[in-house]
PDB file of C-alpha atoms in Angstrom:
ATOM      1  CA  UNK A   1      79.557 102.849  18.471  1.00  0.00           C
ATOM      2  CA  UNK A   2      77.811 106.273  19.137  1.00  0.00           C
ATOM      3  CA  UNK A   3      77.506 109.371  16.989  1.00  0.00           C
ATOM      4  CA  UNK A   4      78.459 112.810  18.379  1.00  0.00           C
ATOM      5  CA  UNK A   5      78.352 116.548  16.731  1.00  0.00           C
ATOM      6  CA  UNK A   6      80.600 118.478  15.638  1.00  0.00           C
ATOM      7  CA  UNK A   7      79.973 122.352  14.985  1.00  0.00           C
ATOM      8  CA  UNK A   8      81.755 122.570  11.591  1.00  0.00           C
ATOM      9  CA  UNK A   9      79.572 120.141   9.578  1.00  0.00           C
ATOM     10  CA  UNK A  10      76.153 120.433   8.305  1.00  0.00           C
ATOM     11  CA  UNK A  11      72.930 118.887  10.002  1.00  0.00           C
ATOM     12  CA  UNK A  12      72.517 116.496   6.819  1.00  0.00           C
ATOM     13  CA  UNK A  13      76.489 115.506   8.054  1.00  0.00           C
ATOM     14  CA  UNK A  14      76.546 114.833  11.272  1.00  0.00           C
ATOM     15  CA  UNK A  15      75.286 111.551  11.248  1.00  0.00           C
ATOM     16  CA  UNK A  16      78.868 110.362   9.443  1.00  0.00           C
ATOM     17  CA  UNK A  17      80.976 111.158  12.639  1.00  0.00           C
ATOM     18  CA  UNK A  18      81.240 108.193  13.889  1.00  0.00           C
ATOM     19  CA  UNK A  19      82.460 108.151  18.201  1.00  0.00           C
ATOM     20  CA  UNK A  20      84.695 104.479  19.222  1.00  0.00           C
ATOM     21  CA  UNK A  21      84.613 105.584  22.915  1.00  0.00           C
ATOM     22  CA  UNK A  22      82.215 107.964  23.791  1.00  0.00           C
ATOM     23  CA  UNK A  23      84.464 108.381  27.049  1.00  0.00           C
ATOM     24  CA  UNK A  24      87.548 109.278  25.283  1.00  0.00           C
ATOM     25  CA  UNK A  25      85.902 111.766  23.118  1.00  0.00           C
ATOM     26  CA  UNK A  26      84.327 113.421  26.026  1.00  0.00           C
ATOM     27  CA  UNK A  27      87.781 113.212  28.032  1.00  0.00           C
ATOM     28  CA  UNK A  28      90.445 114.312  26.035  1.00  0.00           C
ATOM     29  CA  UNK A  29      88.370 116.908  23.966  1.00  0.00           C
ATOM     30  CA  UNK A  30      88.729 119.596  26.038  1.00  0.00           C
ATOM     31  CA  UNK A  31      92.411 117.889  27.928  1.00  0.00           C
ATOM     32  CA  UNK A  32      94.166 120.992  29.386  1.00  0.00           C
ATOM     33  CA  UNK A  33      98.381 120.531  29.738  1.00  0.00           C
ATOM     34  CA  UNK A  34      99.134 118.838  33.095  1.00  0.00           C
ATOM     35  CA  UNK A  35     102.156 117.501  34.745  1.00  0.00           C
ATOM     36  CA  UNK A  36     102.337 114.897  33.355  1.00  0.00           C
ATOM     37  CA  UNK A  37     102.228 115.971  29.507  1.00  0.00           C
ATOM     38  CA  UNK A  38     105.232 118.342  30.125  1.00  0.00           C
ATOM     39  CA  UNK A  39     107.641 115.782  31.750  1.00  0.00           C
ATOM     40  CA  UNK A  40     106.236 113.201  28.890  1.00  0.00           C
ATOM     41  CA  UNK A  41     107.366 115.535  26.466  1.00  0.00           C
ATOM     42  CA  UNK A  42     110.180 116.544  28.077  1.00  0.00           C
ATOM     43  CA  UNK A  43     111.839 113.265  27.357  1.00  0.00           C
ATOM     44  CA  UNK A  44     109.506 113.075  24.074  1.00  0.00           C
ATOM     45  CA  UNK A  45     111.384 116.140  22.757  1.00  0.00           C
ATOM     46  CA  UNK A  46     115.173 115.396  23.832  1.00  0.00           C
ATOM     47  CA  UNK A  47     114.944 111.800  22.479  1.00  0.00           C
ATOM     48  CA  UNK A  48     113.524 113.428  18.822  1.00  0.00           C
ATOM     49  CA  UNK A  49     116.196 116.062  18.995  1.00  0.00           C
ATOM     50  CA  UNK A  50     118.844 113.887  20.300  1.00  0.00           C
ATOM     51  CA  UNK A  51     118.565 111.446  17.304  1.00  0.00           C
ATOM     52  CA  UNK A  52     117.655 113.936  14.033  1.00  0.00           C
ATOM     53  CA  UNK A  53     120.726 116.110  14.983  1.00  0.00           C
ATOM     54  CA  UNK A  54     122.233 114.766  11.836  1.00  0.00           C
ATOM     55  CA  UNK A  55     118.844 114.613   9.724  1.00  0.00           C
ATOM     56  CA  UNK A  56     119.781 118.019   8.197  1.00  0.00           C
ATOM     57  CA  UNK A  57     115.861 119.038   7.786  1.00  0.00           C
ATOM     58  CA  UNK A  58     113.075 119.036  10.633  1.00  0.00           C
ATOM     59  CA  UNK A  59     112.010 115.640  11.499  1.00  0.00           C
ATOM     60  CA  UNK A  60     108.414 114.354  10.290  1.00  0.00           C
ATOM     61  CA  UNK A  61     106.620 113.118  13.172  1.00  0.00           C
ATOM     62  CA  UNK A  62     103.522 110.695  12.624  1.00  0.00           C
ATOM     63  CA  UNK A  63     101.733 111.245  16.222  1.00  0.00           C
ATOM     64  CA  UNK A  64      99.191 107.983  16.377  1.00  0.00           C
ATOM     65  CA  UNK A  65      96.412 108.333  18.425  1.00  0.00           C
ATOM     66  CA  UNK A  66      96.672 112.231  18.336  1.00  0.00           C
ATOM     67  CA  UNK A  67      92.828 112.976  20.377  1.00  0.00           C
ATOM     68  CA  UNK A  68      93.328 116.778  19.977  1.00  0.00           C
ATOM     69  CA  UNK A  69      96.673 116.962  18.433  1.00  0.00           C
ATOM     70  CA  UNK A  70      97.477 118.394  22.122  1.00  0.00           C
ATOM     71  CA  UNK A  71     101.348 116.656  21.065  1.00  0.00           C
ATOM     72  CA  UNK A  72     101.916 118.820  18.741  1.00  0.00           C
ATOM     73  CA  UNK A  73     101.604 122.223  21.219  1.00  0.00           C
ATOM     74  CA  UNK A  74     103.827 120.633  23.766  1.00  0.00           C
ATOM     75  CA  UNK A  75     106.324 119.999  21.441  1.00  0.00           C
ATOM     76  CA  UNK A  76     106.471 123.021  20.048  1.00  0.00           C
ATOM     77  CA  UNK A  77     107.236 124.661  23.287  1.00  0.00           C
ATOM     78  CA  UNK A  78     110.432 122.621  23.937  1.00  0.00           C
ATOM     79  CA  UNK A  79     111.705 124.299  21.103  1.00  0.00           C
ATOM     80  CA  UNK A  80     112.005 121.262  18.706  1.00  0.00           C
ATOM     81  CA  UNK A  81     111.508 122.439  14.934  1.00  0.00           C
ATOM     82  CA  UNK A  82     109.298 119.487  13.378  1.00  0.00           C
ATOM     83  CA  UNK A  83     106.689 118.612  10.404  1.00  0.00           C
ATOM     84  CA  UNK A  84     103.378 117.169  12.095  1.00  0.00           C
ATOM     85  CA  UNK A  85     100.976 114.921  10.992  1.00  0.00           C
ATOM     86  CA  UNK A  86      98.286 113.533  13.730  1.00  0.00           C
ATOM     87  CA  UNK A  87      96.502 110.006  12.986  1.00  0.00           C
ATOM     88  CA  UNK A  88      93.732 109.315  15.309  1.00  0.00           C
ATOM     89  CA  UNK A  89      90.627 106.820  14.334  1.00  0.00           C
ATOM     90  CA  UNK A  90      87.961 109.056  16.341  1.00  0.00           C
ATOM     91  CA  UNK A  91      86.978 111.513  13.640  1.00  0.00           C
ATOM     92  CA  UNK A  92      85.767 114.262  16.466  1.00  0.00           C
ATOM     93  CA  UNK A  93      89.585 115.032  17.365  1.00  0.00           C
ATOM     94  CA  UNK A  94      89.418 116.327  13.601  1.00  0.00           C
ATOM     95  CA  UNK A  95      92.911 114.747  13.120  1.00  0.00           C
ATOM     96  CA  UNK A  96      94.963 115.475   9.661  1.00  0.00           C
ATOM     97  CA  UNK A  97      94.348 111.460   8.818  1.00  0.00           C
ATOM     98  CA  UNK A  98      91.166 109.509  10.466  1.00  0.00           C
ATOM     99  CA  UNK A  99      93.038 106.102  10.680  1.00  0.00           C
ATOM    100  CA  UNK A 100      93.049 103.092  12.304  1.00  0.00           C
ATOM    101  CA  UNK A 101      96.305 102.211  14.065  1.00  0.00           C
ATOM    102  CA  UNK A 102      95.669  98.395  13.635  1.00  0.00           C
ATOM    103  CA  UNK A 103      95.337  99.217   9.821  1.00  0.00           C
ATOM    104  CA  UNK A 104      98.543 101.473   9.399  1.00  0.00           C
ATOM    105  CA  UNK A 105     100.317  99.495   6.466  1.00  0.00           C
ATOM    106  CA  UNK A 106      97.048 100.179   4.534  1.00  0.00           C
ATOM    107  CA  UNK A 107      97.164 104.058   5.068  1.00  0.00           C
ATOM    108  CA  UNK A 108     100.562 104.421   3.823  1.00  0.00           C
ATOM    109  CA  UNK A 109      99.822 106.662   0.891  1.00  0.00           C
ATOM    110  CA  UNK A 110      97.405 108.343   2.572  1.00  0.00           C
ATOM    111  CA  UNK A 111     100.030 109.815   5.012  1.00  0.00           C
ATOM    112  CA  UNK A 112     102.043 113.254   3.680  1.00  0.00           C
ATOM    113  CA  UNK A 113     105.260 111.904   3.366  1.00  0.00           C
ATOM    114  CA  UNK A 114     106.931 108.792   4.874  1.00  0.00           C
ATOM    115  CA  UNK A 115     107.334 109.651   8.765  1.00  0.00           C
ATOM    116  CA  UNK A 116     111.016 109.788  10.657  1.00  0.00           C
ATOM    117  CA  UNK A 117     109.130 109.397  14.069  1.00  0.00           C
ATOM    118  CA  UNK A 118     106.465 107.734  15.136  1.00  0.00           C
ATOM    119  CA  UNK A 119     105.189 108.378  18.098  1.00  0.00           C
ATOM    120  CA  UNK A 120     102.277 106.346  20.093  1.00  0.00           C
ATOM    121  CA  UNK A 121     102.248 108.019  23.244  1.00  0.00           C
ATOM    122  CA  UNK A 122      99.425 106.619  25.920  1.00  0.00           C
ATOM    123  CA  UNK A 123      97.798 104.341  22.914  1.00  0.00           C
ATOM    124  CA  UNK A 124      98.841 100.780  22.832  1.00  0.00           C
ATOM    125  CA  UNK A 125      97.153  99.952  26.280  1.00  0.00           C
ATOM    126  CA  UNK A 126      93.465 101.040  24.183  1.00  0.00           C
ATOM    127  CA  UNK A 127      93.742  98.847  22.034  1.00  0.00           C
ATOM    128  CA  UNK A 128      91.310  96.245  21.050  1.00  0.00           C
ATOM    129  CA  UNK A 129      92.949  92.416  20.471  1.00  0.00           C
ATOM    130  CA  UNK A 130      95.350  92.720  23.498  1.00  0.00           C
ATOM    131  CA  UNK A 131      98.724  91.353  23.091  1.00  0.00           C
ATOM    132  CA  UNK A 132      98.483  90.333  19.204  1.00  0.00           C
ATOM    133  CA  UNK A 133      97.327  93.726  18.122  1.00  0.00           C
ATOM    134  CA  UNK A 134     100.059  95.632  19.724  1.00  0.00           C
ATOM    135  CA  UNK A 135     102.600  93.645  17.997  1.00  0.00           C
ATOM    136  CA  UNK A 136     100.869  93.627  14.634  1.00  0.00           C
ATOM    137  CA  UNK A 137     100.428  97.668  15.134  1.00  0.00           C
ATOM    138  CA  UNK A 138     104.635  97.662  16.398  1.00  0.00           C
ATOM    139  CA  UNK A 139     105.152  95.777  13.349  1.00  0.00           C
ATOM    140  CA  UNK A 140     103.449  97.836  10.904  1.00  0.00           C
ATOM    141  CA  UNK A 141     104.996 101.054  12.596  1.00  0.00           C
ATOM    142  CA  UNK A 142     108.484  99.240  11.503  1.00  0.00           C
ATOM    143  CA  UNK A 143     107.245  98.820   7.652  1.00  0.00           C
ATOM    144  CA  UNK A 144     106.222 102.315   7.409  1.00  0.00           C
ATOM    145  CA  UNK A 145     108.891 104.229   9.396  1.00  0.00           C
ATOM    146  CA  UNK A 146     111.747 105.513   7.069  1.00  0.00           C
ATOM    147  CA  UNK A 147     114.514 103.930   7.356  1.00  0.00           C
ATOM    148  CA  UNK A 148     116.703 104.626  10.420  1.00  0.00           C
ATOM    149  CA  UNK A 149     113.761 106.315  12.574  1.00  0.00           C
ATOM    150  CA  UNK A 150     112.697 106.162  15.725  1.00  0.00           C
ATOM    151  CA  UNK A 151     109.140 104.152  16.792  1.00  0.00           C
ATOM    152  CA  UNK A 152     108.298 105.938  19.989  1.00  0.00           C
ATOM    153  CA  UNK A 153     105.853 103.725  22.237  1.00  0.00           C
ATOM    154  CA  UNK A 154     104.849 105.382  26.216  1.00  0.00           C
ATOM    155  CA  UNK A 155     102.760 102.695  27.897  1.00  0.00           C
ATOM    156  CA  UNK A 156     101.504 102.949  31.334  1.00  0.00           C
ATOM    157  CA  UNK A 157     103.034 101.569  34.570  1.00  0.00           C
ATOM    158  CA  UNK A 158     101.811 103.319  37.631  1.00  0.00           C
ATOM    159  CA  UNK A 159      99.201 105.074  35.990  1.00  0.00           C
ATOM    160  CA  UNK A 160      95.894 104.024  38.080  1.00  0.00           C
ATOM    161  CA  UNK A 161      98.264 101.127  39.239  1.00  0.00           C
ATOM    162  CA  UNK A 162      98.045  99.283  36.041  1.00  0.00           C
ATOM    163  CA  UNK A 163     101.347  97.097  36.585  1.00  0.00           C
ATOM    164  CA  UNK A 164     100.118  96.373  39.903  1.00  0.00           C
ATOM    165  CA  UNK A 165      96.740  94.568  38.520  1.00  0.00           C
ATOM    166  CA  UNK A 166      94.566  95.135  41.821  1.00  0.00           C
ATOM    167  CA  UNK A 167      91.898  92.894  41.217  1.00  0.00           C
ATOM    168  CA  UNK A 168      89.349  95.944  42.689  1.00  0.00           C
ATOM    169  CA  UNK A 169      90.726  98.720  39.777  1.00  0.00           C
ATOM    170  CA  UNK A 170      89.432  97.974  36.453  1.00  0.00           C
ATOM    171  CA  UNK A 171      89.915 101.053  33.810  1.00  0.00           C
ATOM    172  CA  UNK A 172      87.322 100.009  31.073  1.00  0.00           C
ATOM    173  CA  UNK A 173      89.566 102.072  28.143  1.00  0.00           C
ATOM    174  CA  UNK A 174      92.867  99.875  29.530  1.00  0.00           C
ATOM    175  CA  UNK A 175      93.120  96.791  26.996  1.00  0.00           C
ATOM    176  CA  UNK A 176      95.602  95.420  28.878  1.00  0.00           C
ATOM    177  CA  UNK A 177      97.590  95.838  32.901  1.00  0.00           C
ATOM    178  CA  UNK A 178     101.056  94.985  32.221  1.00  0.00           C
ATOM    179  CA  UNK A 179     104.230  95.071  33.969  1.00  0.00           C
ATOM    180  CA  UNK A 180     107.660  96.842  31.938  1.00  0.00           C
ATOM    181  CA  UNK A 181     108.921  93.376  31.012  1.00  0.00           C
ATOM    182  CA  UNK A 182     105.314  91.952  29.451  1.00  0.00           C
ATOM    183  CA  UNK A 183     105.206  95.083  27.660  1.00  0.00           C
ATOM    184  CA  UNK A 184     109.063  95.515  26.556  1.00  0.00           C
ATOM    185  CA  UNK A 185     108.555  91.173  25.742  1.00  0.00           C
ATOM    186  CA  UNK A 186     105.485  91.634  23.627  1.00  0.00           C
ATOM    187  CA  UNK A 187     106.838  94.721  21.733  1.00  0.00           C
ATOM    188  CA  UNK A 188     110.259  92.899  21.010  1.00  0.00           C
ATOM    189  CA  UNK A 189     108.986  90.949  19.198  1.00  0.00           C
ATOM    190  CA  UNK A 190     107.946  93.359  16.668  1.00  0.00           C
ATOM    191  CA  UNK A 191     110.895  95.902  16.694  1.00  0.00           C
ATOM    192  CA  UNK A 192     114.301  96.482  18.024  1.00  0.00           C
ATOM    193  CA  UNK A 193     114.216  98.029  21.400  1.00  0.00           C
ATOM    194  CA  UNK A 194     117.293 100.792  21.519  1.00  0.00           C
ATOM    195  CA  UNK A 195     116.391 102.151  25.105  1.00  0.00           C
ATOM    196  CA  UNK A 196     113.785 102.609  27.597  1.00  0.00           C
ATOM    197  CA  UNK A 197     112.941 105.304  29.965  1.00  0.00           C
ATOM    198  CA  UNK A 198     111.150 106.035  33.045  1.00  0.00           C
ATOM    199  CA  UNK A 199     108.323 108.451  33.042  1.00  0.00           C
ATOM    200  CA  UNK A 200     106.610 111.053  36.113  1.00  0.00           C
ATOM    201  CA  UNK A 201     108.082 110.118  39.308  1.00  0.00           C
ATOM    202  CA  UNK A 202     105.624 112.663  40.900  1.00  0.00           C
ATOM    203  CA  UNK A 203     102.492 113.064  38.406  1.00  0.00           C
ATOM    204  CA  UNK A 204     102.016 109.030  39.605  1.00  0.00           C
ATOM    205  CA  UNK A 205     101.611 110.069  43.150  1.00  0.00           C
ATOM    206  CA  UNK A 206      97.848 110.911  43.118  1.00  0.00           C
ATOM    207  CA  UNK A 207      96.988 107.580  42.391  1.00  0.00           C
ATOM    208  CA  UNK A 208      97.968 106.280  45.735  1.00  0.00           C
ATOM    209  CA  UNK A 209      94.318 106.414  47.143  1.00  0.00           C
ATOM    210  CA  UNK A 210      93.789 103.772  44.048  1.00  0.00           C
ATOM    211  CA  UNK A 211      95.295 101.362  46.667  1.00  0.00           C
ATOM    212  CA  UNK A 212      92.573 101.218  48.732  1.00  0.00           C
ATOM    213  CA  UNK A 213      90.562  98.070  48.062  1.00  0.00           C
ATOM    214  CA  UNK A 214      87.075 100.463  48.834  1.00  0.00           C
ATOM    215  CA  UNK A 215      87.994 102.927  46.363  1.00  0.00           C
ATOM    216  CA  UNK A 216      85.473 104.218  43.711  1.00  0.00           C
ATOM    217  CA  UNK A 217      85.741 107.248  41.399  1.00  0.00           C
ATOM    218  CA  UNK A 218      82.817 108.828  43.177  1.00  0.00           C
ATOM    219  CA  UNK A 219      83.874 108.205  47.109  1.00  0.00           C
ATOM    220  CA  UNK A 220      86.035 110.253  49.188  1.00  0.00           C
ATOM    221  CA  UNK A 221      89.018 107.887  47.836  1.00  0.00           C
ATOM    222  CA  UNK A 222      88.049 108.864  44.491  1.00  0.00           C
ATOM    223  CA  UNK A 223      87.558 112.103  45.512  1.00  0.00           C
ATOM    224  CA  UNK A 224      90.969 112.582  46.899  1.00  0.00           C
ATOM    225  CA  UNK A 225      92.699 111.011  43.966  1.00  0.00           C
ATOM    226  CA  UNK A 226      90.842 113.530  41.707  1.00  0.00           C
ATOM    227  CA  UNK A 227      92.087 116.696  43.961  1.00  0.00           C
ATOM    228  CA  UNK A 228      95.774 115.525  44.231  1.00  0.00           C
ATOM    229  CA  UNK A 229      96.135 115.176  40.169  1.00  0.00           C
ATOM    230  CA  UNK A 230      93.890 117.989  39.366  1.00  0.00           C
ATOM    231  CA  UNK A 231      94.489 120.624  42.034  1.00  0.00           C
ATOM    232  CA  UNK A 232      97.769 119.620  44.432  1.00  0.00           C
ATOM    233  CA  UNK A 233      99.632 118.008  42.234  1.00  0.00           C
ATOM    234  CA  UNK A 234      99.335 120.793  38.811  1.00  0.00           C
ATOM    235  CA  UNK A 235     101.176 123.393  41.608  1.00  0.00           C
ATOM    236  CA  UNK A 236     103.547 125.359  38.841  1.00  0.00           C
ATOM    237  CA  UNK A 237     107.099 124.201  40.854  1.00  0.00           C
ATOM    238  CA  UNK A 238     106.516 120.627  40.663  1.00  0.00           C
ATOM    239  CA  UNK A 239     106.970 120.737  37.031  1.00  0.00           C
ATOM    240  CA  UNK A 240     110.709 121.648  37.048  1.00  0.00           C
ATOM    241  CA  UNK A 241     111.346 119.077  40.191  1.00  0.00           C
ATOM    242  CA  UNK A 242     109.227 116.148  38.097  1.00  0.00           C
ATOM    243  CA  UNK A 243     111.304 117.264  34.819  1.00  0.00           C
ATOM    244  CA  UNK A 244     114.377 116.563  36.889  1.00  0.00           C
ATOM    245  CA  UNK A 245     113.883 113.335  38.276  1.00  0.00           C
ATOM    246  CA  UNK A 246     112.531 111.979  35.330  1.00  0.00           C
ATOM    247  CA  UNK A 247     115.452 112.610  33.465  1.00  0.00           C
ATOM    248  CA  UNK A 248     117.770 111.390  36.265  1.00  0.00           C
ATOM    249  CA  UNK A 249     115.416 108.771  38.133  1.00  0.00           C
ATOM    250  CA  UNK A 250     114.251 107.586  34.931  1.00  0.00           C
ATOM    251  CA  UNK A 251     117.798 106.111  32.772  1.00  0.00           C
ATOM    252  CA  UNK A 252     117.891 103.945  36.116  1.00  0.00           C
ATOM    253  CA  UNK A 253     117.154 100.496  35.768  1.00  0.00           C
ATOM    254  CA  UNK A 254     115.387  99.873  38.807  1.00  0.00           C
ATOM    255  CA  UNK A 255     113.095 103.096  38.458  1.00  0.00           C
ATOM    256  CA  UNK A 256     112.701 102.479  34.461  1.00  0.00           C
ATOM    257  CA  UNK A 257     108.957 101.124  35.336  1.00  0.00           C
ATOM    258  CA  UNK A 258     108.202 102.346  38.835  1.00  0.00           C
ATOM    259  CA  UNK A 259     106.676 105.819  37.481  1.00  0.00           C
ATOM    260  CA  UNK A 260     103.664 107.046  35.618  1.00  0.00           C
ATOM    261  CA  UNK A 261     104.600 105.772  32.474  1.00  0.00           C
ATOM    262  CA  UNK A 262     107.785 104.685  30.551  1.00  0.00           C
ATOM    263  CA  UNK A 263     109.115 104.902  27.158  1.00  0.00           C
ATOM    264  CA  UNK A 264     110.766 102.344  25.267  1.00  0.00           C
ATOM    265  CA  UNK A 265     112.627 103.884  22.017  1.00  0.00           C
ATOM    266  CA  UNK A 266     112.205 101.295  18.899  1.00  0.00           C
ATOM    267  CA  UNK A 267     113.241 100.774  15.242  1.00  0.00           C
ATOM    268  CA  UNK A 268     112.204  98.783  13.158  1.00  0.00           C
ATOM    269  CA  UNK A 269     113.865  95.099  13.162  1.00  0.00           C
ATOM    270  CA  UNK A 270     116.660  94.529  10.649  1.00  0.00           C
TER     271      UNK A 270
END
């Protein structure tokens, strides 16, 4: 593990921030919204709103895995009127709880109140332990969650190709390459799987160079891929278009796992 700095502690303190993934840290600390993050939560926000219509009070969202609590500004700006609390294990994101997701039952009183949502968006595929630990951390989700509320897991699918397991991609922070089924198997085991929904029929596009068996982040294949997701594919008009083909492309069966990312919508078993 490394140690990094952050500007609000004292010289004597900085030693005690301790970094899992340097490359995380360094990633998602200064993460701008793309288009991917406003389809994501596109869906994110309907499916919250959708099921608390009846909750009579805002619904308290436990966001695992927060980085930079980024979740909590999209959200906000689909309108959706929600208490926050972001859980992340790397103590630079400055999270409201440093916690580790594979410990959740043990955290339980440390968390505000007892959550209506939780939501582990992009997390379960960093996780150390593979298979095992995602269903221990789905199960613990389902013994903290009050009861009646919605477990919300996003894992990827054509993000850098993971269902397709090239044998020449490897993304060191990716766990585990799984296919929709493997994943929707391993996590039914743990909870009750309500629904499931494609997401980013067009943010998954720029990862088409990944194909090629000579690609490398720093050749012109890796070059490419990094122009079409930073540059061609953030052009403002794509985000309506990938907003509405997620939420028709993505209730379809067939297309459920052939996108970006999908989201399967748990409870907690019975």
């Amino acid at each position: 593990m490394d140690r990094t700095e952050r500007p609000d502690l004292a010289d004597d303190e900085q030693s005690e921030v301790t970094v899992h993934s340097q490359y995380l840290v360094k990633k998602l600390a200064n993460a701008q919204r793309n288009l991917y993050g406003t389809v994501k939560f596109d869906i994110v926000a309907r499916t919250i709103r959708d099921w608390a219509q009846d909750l009579g009070r805002p619904p308290r969202i436990l966001d695992i895995g927060c980085s930079t609590s980024i979740s909590k500004e999209y959200l906000a700006d689909t309108g959706l009127d929600f208490d926050y609390c972001g859980a992340d294990y790397e103590a630079a994101f400055e999270p409201d709880i440093v916690l580790d997701a594979t410990r959740l039952s043990e955290h339980r009183d440390d968390l505000p109140w007892q959550p209506d949502v939780i939501a582990l968006l992009d997390v379960l595929e960093h996780l150390p332990g593979r298979g095992p630990a995602i269903e221990s951390v789905m199960r613990q989700c389902g013994e903290v969650i009050a009861p009646g509320g919605l477990i919300l897991a996003v894992v990827p699918q054509l993000y850098r190709l993971d269902r397709l397991k090239l044998g020449h991609l490897h993304y060191a922070e990716h766990q585990v390459r799984m296919t929709l089924n493997e994943w929707s198997e391993i996590i039914g085991r743990a909870v009750t799987i309500e629904s499931v929904h494609g997401i980013g029929y067009l943010s998954c596009l720029p990862y088409l160079p990944m194909l090629s068996p000579w690609y490398e982040e720093t050749n012109r294949h890796g070059k490419l891929f990094h122009h079409l997701r930073g540059k061609t594919f953030e052009w403002g008009p794509l985000k309506p278009a990938e907003i509405a083909l997620t939420r028709t492309l993505g209730r379809v069966p067939g297309f459920r796992g052939w996108c970006n990312s999908s989201l399967l919508v748990c409870r907690a078993k019975v």
